[in-house]
Amino acid sequence: MDKMSTTHKWSIKNCPKDIESQVLSVIGLIDKKGSASDMDLCKIFGEVLWSDGKYFNSHAFRFLFDHETLSCEVTKRCLH
C-alpha cells in the first residue's frame, strides 16, 4: 500500500495488505497518545516486536514510524 491515510494524514509506504489494519492501528495509537511502545505493537500485531532505537522489528518486517514527517515505511527483513 502506497497511499496517504486520509484518517490520520500519514503517508504509508510499502505496506502489505495483510498487515495494513495493524499498521493503521499503530498510527491511530500514535495520533492518540503521541507514541507507541514495544508492548503496544506486540498487542496490536499479536507477536513479539522490538525496537532497535529507530525501527520496530518483527520476525518478517521492519517498521519506521516518523512522527515529524507523519510517514510510515514498512520493509521486509532479510533473514539468512
XYZ file of C-alpha atoms in Angstrom:
80
model
C 0.000 0.000 0.000
C 1.495 3.293 -1.091
C -1.067 5.880 -0.150
C -1.926 8.718 2.142
C -4.069 7.629 5.057
C -6.944 10.090 4.969
C -7.967 9.310 8.537
C -4.613 10.086 10.071
C -2.851 12.088 7.309
C 0.135 9.743 7.440
C 1.995 8.628 4.351
C 2.261 4.829 4.402
C 4.814 3.172 2.101
C 5.270 -0.474 1.108
C 2.674 -1.878 3.488
C 1.444 -5.373 2.580
C -2.350 -5.726 2.601
C -2.268 -8.476 5.245
C -0.826 -6.125 7.908
C -2.467 -2.885 6.777
C -5.062 -2.842 9.575
C -2.387 -3.344 12.250
C -0.252 -0.515 10.828
C -3.296 1.769 10.840
C -3.964 0.769 14.469
C -0.408 1.761 15.424
C -0.805 5.099 13.636
C -4.107 5.670 15.453
C -2.392 4.957 18.770
C 0.456 7.357 17.938
C -2.080 10.030 16.981
C -3.934 9.463 20.259
C -1.028 9.021 22.728
C 1.863 10.659 20.865
C 3.893 7.431 20.796
C 3.712 3.647 20.762
C 5.802 1.234 22.806
C 7.175 -2.211 22.008
C 4.411 -3.685 24.169
C 1.726 -1.707 22.306
C 2.947 -3.126 18.998
C 3.140 -6.654 20.432
C -0.522 -6.396 21.437
C -1.596 -4.956 18.074
C 0.325 -7.442 15.915
C -0.101 -10.439 18.223
C 3.587 -11.312 18.114
C 6.902 -10.170 19.544
C 8.147 -6.845 18.176
C 11.131 -4.904 19.436
C 12.696 -1.518 18.886
C 16.322 -1.000 17.956
C 16.043 2.711 18.729
C 14.936 3.743 15.239
C 12.865 0.879 13.835
C 10.317 -1.518 15.242
C 11.126 -5.056 14.131
C 9.155 -8.280 13.806
C 10.307 -11.633 12.506
C 9.311 -10.593 8.958
C 9.127 -6.784 8.808
C 10.843 -3.577 9.865
C 8.669 -0.525 10.574
C 9.713 3.115 10.676
C 7.106 5.457 12.166
C 8.380 9.022 11.652
C 6.425 11.444 13.862
C 7.970 14.551 12.286
C 7.062 13.759 8.673
C 3.966 11.691 9.541
C 5.231 8.798 7.460
C 5.435 5.067 7.951
C 7.656 2.795 5.897
C 7.451 -0.981 6.009
C 10.300 -3.136 4.708
C 10.728 -6.893 4.646
C 13.540 -8.156 6.821
C 16.163 -10.318 5.167
C 16.758 -13.336 7.346
C 19.699 -15.530 6.436
